[in-house]
PDB file of C-alpha atoms in Angstrom:
ATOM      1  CA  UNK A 878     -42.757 108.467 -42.104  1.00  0.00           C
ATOM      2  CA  UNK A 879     -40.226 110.409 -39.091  1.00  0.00           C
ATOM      3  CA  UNK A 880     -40.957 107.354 -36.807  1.00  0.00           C
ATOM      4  CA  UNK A 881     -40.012 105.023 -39.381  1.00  0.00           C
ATOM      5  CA  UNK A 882     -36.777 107.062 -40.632  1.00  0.00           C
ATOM      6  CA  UNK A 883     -36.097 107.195 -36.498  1.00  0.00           C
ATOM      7  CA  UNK A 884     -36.174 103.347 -36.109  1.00  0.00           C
ATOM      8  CA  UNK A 885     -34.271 102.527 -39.461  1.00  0.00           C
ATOM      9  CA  UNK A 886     -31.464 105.117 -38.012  1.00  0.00           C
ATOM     10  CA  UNK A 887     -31.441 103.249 -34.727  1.00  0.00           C
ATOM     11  CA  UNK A 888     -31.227  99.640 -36.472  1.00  0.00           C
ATOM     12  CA  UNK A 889     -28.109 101.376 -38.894  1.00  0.00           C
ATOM     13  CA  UNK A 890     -26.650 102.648 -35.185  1.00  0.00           C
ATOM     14  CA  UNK A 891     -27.369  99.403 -33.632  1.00  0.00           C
ATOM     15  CA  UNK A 892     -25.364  97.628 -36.675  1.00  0.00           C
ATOM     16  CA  UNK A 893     -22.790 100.226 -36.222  1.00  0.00           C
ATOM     17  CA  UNK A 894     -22.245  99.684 -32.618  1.00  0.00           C
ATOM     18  CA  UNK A 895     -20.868  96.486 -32.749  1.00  0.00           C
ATOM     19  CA  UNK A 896     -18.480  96.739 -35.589  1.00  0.00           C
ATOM     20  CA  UNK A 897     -17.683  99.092 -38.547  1.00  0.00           C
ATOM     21  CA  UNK A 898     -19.055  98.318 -41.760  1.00  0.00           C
ATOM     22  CA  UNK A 899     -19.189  99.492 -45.236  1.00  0.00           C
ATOM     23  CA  UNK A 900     -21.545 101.581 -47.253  1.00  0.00           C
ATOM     24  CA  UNK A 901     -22.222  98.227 -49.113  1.00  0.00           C
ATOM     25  CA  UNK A 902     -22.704  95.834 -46.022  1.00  0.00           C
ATOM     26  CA  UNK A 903     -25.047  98.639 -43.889  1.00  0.00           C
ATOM     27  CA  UNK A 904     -26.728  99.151 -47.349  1.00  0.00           C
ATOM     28  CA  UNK A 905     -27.618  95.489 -47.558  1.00  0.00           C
ATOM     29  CA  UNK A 906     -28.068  94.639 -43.988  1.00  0.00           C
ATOM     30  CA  UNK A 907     -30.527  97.287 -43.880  1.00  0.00           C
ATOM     31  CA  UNK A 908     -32.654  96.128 -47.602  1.00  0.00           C
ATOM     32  CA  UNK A 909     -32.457  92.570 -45.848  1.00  0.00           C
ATOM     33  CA  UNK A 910     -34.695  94.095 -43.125  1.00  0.00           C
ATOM     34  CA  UNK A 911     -37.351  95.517 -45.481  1.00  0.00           C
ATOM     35  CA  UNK A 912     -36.430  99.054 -45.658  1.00  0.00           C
ATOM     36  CA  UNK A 913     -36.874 100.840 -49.060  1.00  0.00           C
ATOM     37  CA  UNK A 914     -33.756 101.919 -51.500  1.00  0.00           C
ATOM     38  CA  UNK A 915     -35.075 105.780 -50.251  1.00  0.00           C
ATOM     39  CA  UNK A 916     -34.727 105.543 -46.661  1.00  0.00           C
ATOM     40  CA  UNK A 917     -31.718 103.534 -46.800  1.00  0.00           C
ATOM     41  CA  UNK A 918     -29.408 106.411 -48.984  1.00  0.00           C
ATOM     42  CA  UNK A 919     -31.151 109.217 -46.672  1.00  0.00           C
ATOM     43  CA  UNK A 920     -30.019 106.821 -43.518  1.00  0.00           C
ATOM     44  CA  UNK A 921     -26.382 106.632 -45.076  1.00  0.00           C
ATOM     45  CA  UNK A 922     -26.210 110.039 -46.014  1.00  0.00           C
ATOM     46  CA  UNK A 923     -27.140 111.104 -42.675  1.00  0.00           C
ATOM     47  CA  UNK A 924     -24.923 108.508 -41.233  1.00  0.00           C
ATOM     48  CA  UNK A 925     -21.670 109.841 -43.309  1.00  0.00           C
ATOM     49  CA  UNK A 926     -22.304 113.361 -42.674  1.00  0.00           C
ATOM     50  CA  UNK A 927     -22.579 112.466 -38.972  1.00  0.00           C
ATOM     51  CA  UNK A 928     -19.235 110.625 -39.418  1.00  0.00           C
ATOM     52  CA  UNK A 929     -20.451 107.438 -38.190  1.00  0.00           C
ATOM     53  CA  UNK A 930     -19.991 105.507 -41.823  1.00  0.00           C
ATOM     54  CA  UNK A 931     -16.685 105.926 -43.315  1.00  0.00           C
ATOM     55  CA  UNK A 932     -15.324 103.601 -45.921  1.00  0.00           C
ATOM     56  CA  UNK A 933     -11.855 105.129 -45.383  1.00  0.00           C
ATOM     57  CA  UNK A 934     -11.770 104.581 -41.493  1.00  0.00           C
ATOM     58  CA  UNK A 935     -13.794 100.731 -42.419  1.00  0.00           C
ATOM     59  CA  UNK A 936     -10.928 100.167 -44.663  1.00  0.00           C
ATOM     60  CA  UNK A 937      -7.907 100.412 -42.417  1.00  0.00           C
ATOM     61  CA  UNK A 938      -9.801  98.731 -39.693  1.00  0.00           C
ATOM     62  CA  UNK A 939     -10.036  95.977 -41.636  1.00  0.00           C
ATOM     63  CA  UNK A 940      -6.833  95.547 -43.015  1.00  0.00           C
ATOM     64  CA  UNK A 941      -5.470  95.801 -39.542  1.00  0.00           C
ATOM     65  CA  UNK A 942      -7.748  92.986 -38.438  1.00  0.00           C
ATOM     66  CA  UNK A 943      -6.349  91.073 -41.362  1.00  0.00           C
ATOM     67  CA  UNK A 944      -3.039  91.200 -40.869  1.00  0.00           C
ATOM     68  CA  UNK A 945      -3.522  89.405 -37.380  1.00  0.00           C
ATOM     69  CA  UNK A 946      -4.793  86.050 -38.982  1.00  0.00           C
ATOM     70  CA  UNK A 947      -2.232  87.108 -41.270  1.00  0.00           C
ATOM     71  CA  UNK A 948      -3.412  87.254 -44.654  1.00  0.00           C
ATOM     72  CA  UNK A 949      -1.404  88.884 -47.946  1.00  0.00           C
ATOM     73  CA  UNK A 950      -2.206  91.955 -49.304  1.00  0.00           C
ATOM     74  CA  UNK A 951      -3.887  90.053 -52.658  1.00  0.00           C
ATOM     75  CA  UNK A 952      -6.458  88.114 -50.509  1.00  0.00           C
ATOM     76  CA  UNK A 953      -7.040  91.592 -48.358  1.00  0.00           C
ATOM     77  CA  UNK A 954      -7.905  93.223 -50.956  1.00  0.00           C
ATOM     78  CA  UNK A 955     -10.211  90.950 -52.426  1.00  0.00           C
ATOM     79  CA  UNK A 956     -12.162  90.696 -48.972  1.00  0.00           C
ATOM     80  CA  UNK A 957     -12.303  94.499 -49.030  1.00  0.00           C
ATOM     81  CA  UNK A 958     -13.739  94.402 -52.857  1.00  0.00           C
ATOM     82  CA  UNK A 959     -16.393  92.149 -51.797  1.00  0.00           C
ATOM     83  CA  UNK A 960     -17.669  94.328 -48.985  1.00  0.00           C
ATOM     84  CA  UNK A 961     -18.215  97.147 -51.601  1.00  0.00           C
ATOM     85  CA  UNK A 962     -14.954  99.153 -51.164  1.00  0.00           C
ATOM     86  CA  UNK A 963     -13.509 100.849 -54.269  1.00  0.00           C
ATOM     87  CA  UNK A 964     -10.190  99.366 -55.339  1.00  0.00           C
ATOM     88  CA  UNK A 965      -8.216 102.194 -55.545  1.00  0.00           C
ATOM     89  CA  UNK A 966      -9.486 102.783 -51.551  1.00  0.00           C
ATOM     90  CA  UNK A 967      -8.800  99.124 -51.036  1.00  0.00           C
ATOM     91  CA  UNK A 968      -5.042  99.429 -52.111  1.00  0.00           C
ATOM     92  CA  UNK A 969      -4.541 102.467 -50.786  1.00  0.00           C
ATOM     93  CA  UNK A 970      -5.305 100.962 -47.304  1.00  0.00           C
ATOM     94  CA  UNK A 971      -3.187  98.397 -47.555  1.00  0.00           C
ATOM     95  CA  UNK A 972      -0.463 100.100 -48.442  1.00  0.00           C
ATOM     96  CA  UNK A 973      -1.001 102.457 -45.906  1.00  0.00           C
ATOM     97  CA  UNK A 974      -0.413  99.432 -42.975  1.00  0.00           C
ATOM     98  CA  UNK A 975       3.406  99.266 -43.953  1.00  0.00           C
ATOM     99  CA  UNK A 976       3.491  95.426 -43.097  1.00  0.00           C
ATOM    100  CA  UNK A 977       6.195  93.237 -43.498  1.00  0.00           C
ATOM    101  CA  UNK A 978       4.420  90.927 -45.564  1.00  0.00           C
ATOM    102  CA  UNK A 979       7.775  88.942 -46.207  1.00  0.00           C
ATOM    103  CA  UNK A 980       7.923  88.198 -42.284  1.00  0.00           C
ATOM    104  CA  UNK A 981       4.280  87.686 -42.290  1.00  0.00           C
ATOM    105  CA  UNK A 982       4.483  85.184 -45.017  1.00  0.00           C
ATOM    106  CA  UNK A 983       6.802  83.326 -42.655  1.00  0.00           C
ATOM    107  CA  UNK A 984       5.027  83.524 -39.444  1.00  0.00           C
ATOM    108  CA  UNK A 985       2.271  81.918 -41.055  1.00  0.00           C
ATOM    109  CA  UNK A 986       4.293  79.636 -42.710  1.00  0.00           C
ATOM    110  CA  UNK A 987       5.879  78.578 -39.162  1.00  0.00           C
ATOM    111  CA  UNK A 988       2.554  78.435 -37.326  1.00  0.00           C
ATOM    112  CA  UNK A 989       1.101  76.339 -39.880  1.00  0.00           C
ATOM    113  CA  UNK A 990       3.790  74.132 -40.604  1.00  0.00           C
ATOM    114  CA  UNK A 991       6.788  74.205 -38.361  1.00  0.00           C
ATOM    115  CA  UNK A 992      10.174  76.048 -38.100  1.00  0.00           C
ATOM    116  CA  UNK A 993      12.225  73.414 -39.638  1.00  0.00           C
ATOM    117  CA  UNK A 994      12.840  73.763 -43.385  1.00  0.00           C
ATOM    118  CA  UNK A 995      11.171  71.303 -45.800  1.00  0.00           C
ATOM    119  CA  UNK A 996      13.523  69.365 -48.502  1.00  0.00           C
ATOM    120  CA  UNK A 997      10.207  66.884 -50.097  1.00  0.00           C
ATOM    121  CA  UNK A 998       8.795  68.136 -52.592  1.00  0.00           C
ATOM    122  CA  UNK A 999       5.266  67.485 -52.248  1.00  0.00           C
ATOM    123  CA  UNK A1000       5.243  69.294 -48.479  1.00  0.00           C
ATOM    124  CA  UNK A1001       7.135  72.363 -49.761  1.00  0.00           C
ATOM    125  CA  UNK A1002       4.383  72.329 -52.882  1.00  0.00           C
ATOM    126  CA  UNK A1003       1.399  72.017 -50.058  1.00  0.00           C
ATOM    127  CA  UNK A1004       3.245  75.019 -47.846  1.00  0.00           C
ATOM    128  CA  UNK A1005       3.103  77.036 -51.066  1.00  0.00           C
ATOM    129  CA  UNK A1006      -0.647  76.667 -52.477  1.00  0.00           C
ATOM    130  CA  UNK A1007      -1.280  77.150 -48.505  1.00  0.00           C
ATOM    131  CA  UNK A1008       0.669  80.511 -48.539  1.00  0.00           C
ATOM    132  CA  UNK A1009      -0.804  81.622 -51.703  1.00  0.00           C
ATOM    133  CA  UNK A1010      -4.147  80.997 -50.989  1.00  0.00           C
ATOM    134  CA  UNK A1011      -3.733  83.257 -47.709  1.00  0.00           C
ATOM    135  CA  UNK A1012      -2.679  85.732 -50.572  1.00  0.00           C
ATOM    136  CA  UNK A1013       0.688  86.131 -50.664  1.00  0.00           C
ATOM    137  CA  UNK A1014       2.651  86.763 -53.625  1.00  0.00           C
ATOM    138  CA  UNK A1015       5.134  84.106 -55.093  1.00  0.00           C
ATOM    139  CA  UNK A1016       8.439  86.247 -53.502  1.00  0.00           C
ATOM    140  CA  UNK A1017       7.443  86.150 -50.162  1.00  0.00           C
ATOM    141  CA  UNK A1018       6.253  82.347 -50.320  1.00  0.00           C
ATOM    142  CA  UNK A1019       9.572  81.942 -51.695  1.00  0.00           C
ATOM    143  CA  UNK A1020      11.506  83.724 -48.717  1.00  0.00           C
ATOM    144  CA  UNK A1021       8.727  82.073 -46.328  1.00  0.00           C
ATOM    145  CA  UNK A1022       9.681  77.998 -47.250  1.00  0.00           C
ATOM    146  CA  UNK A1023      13.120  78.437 -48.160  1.00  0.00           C
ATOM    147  CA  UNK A1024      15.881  77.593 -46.076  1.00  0.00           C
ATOM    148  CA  UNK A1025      18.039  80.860 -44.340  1.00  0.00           C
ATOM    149  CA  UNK A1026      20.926  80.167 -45.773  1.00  0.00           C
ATOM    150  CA  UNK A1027      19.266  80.315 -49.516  1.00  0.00           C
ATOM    151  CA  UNK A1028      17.784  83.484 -49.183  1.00  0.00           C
TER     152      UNK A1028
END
């Protein structure tokens, strides 16, 4: 039973090691490998007093990685949801980044698409769903495809 509690510790550590993760992703990396639901809570127990799981820490590590594609703070926090972080934790983490998400909007509006403002349409319609998609809300895709002089 010690050996086997040893070597599921060393596979959580070996996850670890390469990347954070949350309690939900170690939790079902480690069922995935055949481990029972008892050794898996001792394992993350063990792991969070030890300080080496931390949804907090997971959570701004994230959102940081996030903001480099750069995605909005709706589609962030929907990633962070799905990976088993509360969304009170989720916001809070987000919040805590203090991005410009209005200049981000428009960085990845003028990576995607070009400096030059759009007056069809269609293309400005395609820029938006685009934008929104990446999660940002419907001010900063405004302030991201209109022209400088209109905003």
């Amino acid at each position: 039973m010690k050996e086997h509690q040893t070597s599921i510790f060393d596979q959580a550590m070996s996850l670890l090691s390469h990347r954070e993760h949350s309690k939900k992703e170690l939790t079902t990396k480690l069922k995935l490998r055949g481990h029972e639901e008892e050794e898996i809570e001792t394992t993350i127990e063990r792991l969070e007093e030890m300080n080496y799981l931390n949804d907090t820490r997971f959570a701004e590590i994230f959102v940081r990685s996030r903001l480099n594609k750069p995605l909005g703070a709706s589609r962030i926090q929907q990633e962070l949801i799905q990976k088993g972080i509360h969304s009170e934790l989720a916001k809070k983490a987000i919040s805590n980044s203090n991005a410009d998400w209005f200049e981000l909007a428009k960085q990845l509006k003028e990576r995607r698409f070009g400096e030059e403002y759009c007056t069809d349409y269609k293309e400005r319609a395609k820029q938006s769903r685009y934008l929104q998609y990446r999660g940002f809300d419907f001010e900063q895709i405004k302030y991201a495809t209109s022209s400088k002089e209109s905003y």
